[in-house]
Coordinates of C-alpha atoms in Angstrom, one line a residue:
X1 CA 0.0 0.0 0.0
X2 CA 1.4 3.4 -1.2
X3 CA 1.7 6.2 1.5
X4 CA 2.2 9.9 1.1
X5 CA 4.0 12.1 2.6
X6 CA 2.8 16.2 3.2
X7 CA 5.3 18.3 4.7
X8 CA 4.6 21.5 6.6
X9 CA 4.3 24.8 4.4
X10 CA 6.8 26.4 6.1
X11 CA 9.1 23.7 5.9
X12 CA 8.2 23.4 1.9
X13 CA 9.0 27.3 1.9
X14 CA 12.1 27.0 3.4
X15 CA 13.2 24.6 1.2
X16 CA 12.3 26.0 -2.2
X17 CA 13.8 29.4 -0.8
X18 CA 17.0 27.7 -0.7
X19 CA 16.9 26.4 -4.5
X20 CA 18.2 28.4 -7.7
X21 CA 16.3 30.1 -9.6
X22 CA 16.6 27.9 -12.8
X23 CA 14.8 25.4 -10.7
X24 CA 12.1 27.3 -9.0
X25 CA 11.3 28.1 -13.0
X26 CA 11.0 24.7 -13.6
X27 CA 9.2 23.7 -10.9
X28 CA 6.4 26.5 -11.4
X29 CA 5.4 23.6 -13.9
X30 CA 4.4 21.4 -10.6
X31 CA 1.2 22.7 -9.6
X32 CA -0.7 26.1 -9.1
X33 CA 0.3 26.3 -5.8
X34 CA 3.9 25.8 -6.1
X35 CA 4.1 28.5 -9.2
X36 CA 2.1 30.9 -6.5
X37 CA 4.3 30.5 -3.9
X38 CA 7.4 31.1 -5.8
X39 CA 5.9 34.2 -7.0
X40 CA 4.6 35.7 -3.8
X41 CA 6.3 38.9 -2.5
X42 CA 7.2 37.8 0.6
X43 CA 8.9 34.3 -1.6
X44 CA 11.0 36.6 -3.3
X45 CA 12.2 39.0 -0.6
X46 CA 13.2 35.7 1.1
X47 CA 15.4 33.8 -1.5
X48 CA 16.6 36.9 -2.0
X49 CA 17.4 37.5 1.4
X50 CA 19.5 33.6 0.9
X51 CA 21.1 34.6 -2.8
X52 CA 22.7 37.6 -1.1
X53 CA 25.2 36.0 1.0
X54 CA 26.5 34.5 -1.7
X55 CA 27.0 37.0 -4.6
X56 CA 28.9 35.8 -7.5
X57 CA 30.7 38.5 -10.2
X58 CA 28.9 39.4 -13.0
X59 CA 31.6 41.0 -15.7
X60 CA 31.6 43.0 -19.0
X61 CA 34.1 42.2 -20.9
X62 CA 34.9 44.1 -24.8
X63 CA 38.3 43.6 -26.5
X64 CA 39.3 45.0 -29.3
X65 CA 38.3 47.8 -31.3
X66 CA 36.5 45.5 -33.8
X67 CA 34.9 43.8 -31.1
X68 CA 35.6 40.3 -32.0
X69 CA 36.0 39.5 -28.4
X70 CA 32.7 40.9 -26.0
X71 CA 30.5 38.8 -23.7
X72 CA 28.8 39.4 -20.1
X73 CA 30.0 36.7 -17.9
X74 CA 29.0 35.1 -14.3
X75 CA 31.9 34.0 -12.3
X76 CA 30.3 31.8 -9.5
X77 CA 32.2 31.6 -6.2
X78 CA 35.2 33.6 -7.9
X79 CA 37.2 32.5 -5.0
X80 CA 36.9 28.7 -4.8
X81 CA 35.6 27.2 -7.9
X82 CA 36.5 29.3 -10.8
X83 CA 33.1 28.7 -12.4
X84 CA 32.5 31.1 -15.4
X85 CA 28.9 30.9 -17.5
X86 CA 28.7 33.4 -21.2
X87 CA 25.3 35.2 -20.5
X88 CA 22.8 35.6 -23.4
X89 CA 21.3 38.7 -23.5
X90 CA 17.7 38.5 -25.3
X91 CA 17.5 41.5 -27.2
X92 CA 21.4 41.2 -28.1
X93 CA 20.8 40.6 -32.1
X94 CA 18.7 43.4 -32.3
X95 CA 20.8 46.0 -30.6
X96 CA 23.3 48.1 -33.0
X97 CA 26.0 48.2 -29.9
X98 CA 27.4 46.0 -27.5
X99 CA 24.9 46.6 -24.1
X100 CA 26.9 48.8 -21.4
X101 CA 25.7 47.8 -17.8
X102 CA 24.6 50.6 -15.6
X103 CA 24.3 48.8 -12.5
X104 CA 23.5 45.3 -10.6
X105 CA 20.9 45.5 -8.0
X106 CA 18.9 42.5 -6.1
X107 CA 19.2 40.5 -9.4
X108 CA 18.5 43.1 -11.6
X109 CA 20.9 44.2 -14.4
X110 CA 20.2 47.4 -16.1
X111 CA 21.5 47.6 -19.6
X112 CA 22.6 50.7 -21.2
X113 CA 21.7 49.5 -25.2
X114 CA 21.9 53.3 -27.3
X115 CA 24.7 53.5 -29.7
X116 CA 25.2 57.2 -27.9
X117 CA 24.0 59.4 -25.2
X118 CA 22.8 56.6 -23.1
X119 CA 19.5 57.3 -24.2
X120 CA 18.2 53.8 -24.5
X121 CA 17.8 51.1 -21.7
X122 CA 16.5 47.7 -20.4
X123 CA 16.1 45.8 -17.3
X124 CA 17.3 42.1 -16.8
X125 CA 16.8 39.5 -14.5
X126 CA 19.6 36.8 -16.1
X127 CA 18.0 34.3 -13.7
X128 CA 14.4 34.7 -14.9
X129 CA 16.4 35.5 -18.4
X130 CA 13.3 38.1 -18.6
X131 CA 14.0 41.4 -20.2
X132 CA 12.0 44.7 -20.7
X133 CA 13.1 47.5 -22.9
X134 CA 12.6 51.0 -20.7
X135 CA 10.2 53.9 -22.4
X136 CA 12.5 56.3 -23.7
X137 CA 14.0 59.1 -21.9
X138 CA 12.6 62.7 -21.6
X139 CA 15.7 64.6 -21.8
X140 CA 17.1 64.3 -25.3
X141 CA 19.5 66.0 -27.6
X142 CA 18.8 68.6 -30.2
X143 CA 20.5 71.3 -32.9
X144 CA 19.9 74.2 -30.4
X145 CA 21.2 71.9 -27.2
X146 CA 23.4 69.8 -28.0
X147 CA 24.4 66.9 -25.0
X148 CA 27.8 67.2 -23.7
X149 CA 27.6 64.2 -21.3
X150 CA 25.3 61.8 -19.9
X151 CA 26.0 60.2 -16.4
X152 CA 24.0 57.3 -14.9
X153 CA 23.1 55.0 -12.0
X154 CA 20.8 52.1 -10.4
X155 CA 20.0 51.4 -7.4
X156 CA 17.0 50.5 -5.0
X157 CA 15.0 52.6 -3.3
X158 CA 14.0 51.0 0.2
X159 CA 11.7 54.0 1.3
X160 CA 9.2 53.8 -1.6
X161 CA 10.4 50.0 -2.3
X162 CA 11.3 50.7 -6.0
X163 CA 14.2 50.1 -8.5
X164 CA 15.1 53.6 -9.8
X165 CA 16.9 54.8 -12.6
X166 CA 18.9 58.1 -12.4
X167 CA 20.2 59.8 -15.7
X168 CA 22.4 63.3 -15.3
X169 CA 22.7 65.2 -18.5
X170 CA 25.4 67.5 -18.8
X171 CA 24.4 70.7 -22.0
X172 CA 27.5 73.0 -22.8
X173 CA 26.1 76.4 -22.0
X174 CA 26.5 79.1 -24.0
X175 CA 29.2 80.6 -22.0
X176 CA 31.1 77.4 -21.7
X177 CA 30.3 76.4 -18.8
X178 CA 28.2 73.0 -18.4
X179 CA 24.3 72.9 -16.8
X180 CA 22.7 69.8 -15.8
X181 CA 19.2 68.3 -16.0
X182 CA 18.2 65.4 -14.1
X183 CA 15.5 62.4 -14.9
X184 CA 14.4 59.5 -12.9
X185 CA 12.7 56.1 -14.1
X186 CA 10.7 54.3 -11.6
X187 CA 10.6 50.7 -12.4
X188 CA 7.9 50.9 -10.6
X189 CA 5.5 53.4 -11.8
X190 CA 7.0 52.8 -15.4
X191 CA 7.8 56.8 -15.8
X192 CA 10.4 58.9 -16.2
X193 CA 10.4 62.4 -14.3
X194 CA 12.1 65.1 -14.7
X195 CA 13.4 66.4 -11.4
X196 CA 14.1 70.2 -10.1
X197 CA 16.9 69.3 -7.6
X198 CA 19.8 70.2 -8.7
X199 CA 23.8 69.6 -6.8
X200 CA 26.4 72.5 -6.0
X201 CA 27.9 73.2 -9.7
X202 CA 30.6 70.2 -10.5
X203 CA 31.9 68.0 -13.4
X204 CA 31.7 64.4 -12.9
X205 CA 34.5 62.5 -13.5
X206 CA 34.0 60.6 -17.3
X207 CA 33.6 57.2 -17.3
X208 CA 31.7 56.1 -14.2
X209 CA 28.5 54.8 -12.8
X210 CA 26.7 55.7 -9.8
X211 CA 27.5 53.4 -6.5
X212 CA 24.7 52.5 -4.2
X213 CA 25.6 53.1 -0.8
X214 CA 23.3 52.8 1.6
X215 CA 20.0 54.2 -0.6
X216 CA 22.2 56.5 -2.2
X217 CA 23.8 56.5 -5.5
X218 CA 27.2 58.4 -5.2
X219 CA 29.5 59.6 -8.4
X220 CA 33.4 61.6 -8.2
X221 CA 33.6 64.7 -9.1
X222 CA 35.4 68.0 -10.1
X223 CA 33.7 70.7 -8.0
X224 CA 33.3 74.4 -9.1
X225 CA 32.7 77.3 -7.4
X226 CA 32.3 76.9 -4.0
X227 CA 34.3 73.7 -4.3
X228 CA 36.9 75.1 -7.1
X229 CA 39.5 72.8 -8.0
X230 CA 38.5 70.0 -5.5
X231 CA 37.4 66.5 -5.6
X232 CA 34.0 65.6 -4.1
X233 CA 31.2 63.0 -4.1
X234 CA 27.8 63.8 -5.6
X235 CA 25.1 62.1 -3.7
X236 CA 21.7 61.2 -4.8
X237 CA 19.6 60.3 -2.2
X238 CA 17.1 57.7 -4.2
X239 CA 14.0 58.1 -1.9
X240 CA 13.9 62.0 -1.3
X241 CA 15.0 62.2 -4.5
X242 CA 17.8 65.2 -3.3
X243 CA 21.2 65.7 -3.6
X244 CA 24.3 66.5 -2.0
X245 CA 28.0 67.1 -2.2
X246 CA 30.4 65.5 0.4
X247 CA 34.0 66.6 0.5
X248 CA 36.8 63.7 0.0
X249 CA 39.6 62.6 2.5
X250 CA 41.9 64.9 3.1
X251 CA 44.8 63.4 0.9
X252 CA 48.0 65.5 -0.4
X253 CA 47.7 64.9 -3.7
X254 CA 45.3 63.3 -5.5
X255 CA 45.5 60.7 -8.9
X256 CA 42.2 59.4 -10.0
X257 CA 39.3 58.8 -7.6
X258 CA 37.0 55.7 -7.7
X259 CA 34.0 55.9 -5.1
X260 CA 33.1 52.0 -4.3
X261 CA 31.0 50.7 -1.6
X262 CA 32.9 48.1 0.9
X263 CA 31.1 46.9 4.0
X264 CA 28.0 48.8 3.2
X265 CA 30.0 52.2 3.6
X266 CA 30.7 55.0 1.2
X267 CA 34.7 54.6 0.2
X268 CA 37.0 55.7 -1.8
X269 CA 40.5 54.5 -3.6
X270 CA 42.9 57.4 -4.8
X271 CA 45.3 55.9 -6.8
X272 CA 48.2 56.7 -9.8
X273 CA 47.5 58.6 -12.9
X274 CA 48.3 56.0 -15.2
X275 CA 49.8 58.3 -18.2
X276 CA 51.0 60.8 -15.3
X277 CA 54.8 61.3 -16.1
X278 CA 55.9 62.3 -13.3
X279 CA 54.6 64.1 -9.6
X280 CA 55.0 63.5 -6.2
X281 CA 52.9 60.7 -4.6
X282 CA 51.6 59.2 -8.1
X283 CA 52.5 56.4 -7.5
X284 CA 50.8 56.1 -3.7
X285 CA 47.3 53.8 -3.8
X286 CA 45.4 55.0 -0.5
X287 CA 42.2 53.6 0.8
X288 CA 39.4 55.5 3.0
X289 CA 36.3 54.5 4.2
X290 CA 33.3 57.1 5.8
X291 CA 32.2 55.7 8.9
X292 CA 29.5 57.1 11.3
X293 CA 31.4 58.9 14.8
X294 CA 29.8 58.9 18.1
X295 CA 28.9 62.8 17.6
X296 CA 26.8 61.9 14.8
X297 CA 29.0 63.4 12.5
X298 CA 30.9 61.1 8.9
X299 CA 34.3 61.0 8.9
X300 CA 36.7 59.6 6.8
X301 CA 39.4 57.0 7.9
X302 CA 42.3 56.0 6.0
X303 CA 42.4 51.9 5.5
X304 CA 45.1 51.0 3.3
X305 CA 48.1 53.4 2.0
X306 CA 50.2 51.3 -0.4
X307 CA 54.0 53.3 -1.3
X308 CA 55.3 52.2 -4.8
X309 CA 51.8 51.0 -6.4
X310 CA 51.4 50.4 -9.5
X311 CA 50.4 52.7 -12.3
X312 CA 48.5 49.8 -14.1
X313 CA 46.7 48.5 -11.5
X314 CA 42.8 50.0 -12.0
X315 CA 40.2 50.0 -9.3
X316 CA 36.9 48.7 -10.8
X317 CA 34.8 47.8 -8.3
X318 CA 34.0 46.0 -5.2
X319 CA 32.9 41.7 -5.3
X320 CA 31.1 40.9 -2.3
X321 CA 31.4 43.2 0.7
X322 CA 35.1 43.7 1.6
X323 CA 37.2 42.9 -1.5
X324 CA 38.1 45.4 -4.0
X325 CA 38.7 44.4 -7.6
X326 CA 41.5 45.7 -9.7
X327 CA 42.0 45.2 -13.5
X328 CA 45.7 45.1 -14.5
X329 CA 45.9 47.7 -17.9
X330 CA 48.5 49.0 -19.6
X331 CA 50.8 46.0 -19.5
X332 CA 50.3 42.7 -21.4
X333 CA 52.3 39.6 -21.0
X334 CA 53.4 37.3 -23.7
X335 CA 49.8 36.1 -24.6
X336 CA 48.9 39.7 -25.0
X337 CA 46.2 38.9 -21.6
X338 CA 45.8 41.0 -18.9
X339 CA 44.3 40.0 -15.9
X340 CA 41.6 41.1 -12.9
X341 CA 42.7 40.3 -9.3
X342 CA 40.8 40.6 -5.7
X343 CA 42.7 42.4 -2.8
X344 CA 41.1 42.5 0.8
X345 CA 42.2 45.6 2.6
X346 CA 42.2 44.3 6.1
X347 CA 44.6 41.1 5.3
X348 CA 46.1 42.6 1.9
X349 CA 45.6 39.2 0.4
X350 CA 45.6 39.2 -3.6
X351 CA 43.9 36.4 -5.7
X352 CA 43.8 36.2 -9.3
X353 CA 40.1 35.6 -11.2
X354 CA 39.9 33.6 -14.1
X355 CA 39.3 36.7 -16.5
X356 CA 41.7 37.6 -19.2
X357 CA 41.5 40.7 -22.1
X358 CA 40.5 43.2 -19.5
X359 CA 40.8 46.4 -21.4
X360 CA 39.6 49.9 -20.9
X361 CA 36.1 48.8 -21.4
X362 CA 36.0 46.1 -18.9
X363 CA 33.2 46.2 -16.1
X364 CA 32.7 44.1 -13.2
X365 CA 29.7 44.0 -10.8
X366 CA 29.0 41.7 -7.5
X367 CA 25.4 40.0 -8.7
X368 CA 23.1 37.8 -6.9
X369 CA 20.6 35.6 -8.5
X370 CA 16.6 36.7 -7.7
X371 CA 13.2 36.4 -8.6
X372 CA 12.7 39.8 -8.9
X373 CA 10.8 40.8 -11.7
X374 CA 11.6 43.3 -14.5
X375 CA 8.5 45.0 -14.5

C-alpha cells in the first residue's frame, strides 16, 4: 500500500527558498500552488534574502576595437571554484552596440543599449532570463542643445520600495560652462520624471557609474565654485530624491578617484595617474572609508596606504562586501592577456580571477541571483 508524505508549508517554503532560480522556474510547472508561492512577495524578498550571502561576479568584458572579443559573464564563487557561465542577452541581435551595464541590483541588471547618449535602456533578471526594454528618456538632444555628457546609475530605493533609474545630463552652456538636468525612471511606476533638484555646480568624472551606498547613488567629481578645483562626491539620495556634495579625504595629492562601496560604507580608492609622467605621490594607492562617529558626524578614515603602487593596477569595483577588484591595464604579457585580481584591505591578500582581455572597457559588478521581476 502506497503512503504519502505532506510536509509543513513552512518547511516546503524554506526549502524552495533555498533552490536556484533555474529550478524554482522549472518547478512552477508542478502545480498552481507551487508557481504561486514562488511568486509571492514575501517568496522573493526571502530567497533573495539567501542569494545575497553569496554573490557571484557578474563582468563586461569588450576587447578590441572591432569587437571580436565581447560577452557578459558570471563568475560563481570567484574564489573557490572558478566557475564562469557566457550570458545571453535576449534582445542582443537586435541591438546596433554592445549593451553597457549601468548597475546590478537584487538581481536586476540594467543595460545601457543606445549607440550614444545613453539614451536607450532595459532591465534584466539573467535568472528569470526576462528582459524589458525602458520607455525612452525625456531629456534628449537637439541642434539648439546639444548633449555634452550623460552620467548614470541604479539602485534601490528602500523607502518607496522601487528600483530607480537616475540619468544626469550635462548641456555645454553658451558661456562654456556646463548645466545639468536630471530624470528618474521608476521601475515601478514605469515613468520617467524630470526632477528640479539640482547639486552645487561640479563636473563628474567621465567614465563612471553611480555606487549604491546605503539608498544613495554616489558619483566623483570636479567641483566648481564653491568647491573650485576639489574633488568631491555627488550624492543622490534615491527616496527624497535630493542631492548632496560630500567633500573627499583629506589626501596630499590626488591621482584618479573611484567611489566603491565596501562593508555597506561609502569609500573611496585614490590611486596613480596611469599616463601621469611624473609628480610626487603618483605612484601612492590609498584607501578610506566614511564611517559614522559617536557625535553623529561622517568622517573619513584611512584603510590601506600602499607606497610604490602600481600605475597599471585600475580600481573597478568592489565583489562581495570587503574585496576590491582591480583590472591590470597597460601591460600585457606574452599572450597579450591582462588579468583582474581581488585584494582585501584588512589582510592585503591578492587572488587572481579567471578573466583575461580586461581592457579599458572592462566592467565588473557583484550580482546575486533573484526572482525579482523586471517589471
Amino acid at each position: 500500500m502506497a503512503s504519502s508524505l505532506s510536509l509543513p508549508q513552512n518547511t516546503i517554503t524554506d526549502i524552495l527558498s533555498r533552490l536556484p532560480v533555474k529550478s524554482l522556474t522549472r518547478f512552477k510547472s508542478v502545480s498552481k500552488n507551487w508557481a504561486d508561492l514562488t511568486s509571492a512577495p514575501a517568496f522573493i524578498a526571502a530567497h533573495l534574502r539567501r542569494s545575497a550571502t553569496d554573490p557571484s561576479l557578474l563582468i563586461r568584458r569588450y576587447h578590441s576595437q572591432s569587437g571580436w572579443d565581447y560577452g557578459i559573464w558570471l563568475i560563481t564563487n570567484p574564489t573557490l571554484s572558478y566557475a564562469t557561465q557566457l550570458l545571453r542577452i535576449p534582445l542582443e541581435e537586435s541591438l546596433p552596440l554592445f549593451p553597457k551595464i549601468v548597475g546590478s541590483v537584487d538581481g536586476l541588471v540594467c543595460l545601457d543599449i543606445s549607440p550614444c547618449y545613453a539614451s536607450d535602456f532595459a532591465m534584466w533578471n539573467p535568472g528569470t532570463k526576462q528582459i524589458k526594454r525602458l520607455p525612452l528618456p525625456l531629456i534628449t538632444s537637439s541642434r539648439d542643445n546639444p548633449i555634452w555628457m550623460v552620467f548614470h546609475g541604479f539602485g534601490f530605493d528602500s523607502f518607496n520600495n522601487d528600483y530607480k533609474l537616475v540619468r544626469i545630463v550635462s548641456f555645454r552652456g553658451n558661456d562654456a560652462s556646463p548645466f545639468l538636468r536630471v530624470e528618474v525612471y521608476s521601475l515601478r511606476e514605469a515613468v520617467w520624471k524630470e526632477i528640479e533638484e539640482r547639486f552645487e555646480l561640479a563636473l563628474l568624472c567621465g567614465g563612471q557609474d553611480g555606487v549604491v551606498v546605503d539608498g544613495s547613488l554616489n558619483w566623483a567629481a570636479i567641483g566648481l565654485q564653491g568647491f573650485a578645483d576639489r574633488k568631491v562626491v555627488i550624492s543622490f539620495d534615491m527616496g527624497r530624491e535630493v542631492f548632496k556634495t560630500i567633500p573627499l579625504p583629506p589626501v596630499t595629492r590626488y591621482g584618479n578617484v573611484k567611489v566603491v562601496s565596501y562593508m555597506g560604507l561609502l569609500a573611496v580608492a585614490v590611486y596613480p595617474l596611469v599616463f601621469a609622467a611624473n609628480g610626487n605621490n603618483m605612484n601612492r594607492f590609498e584607501f578610506w572609508v566614511q564611517s559614522d562617529c559617536e557625535d553623529g558626524m561622517k568622517r573619513w578614515s584611512n584603510m590601506v596606504v600602499v607606497e610604490n603602487f602600481s600605475k597599471s593596477l585600475v580600481p573597478v569595483g568592489t565583489w562581495g562586501d570587503r574585496e576590491l577588484m582591480f583590472k591590470h591595464v597597460g601591460v600585457r604579457d606574452r599572450e597579450n592577456q591582462s588579468s583582474l585580481f581581488l585584494f582585501d584591505p584588512v589582510d592585503h591578500t591578492t587572488k587572481r580571477l579567471p578573466v583575461d582581455f580586461v581592457d579599458i572597457c572592462f566592467q565588473g559588478f557583484s550580482y546575486v541571483e533573484s526572482l525579482v521581476s523586471v517589471s
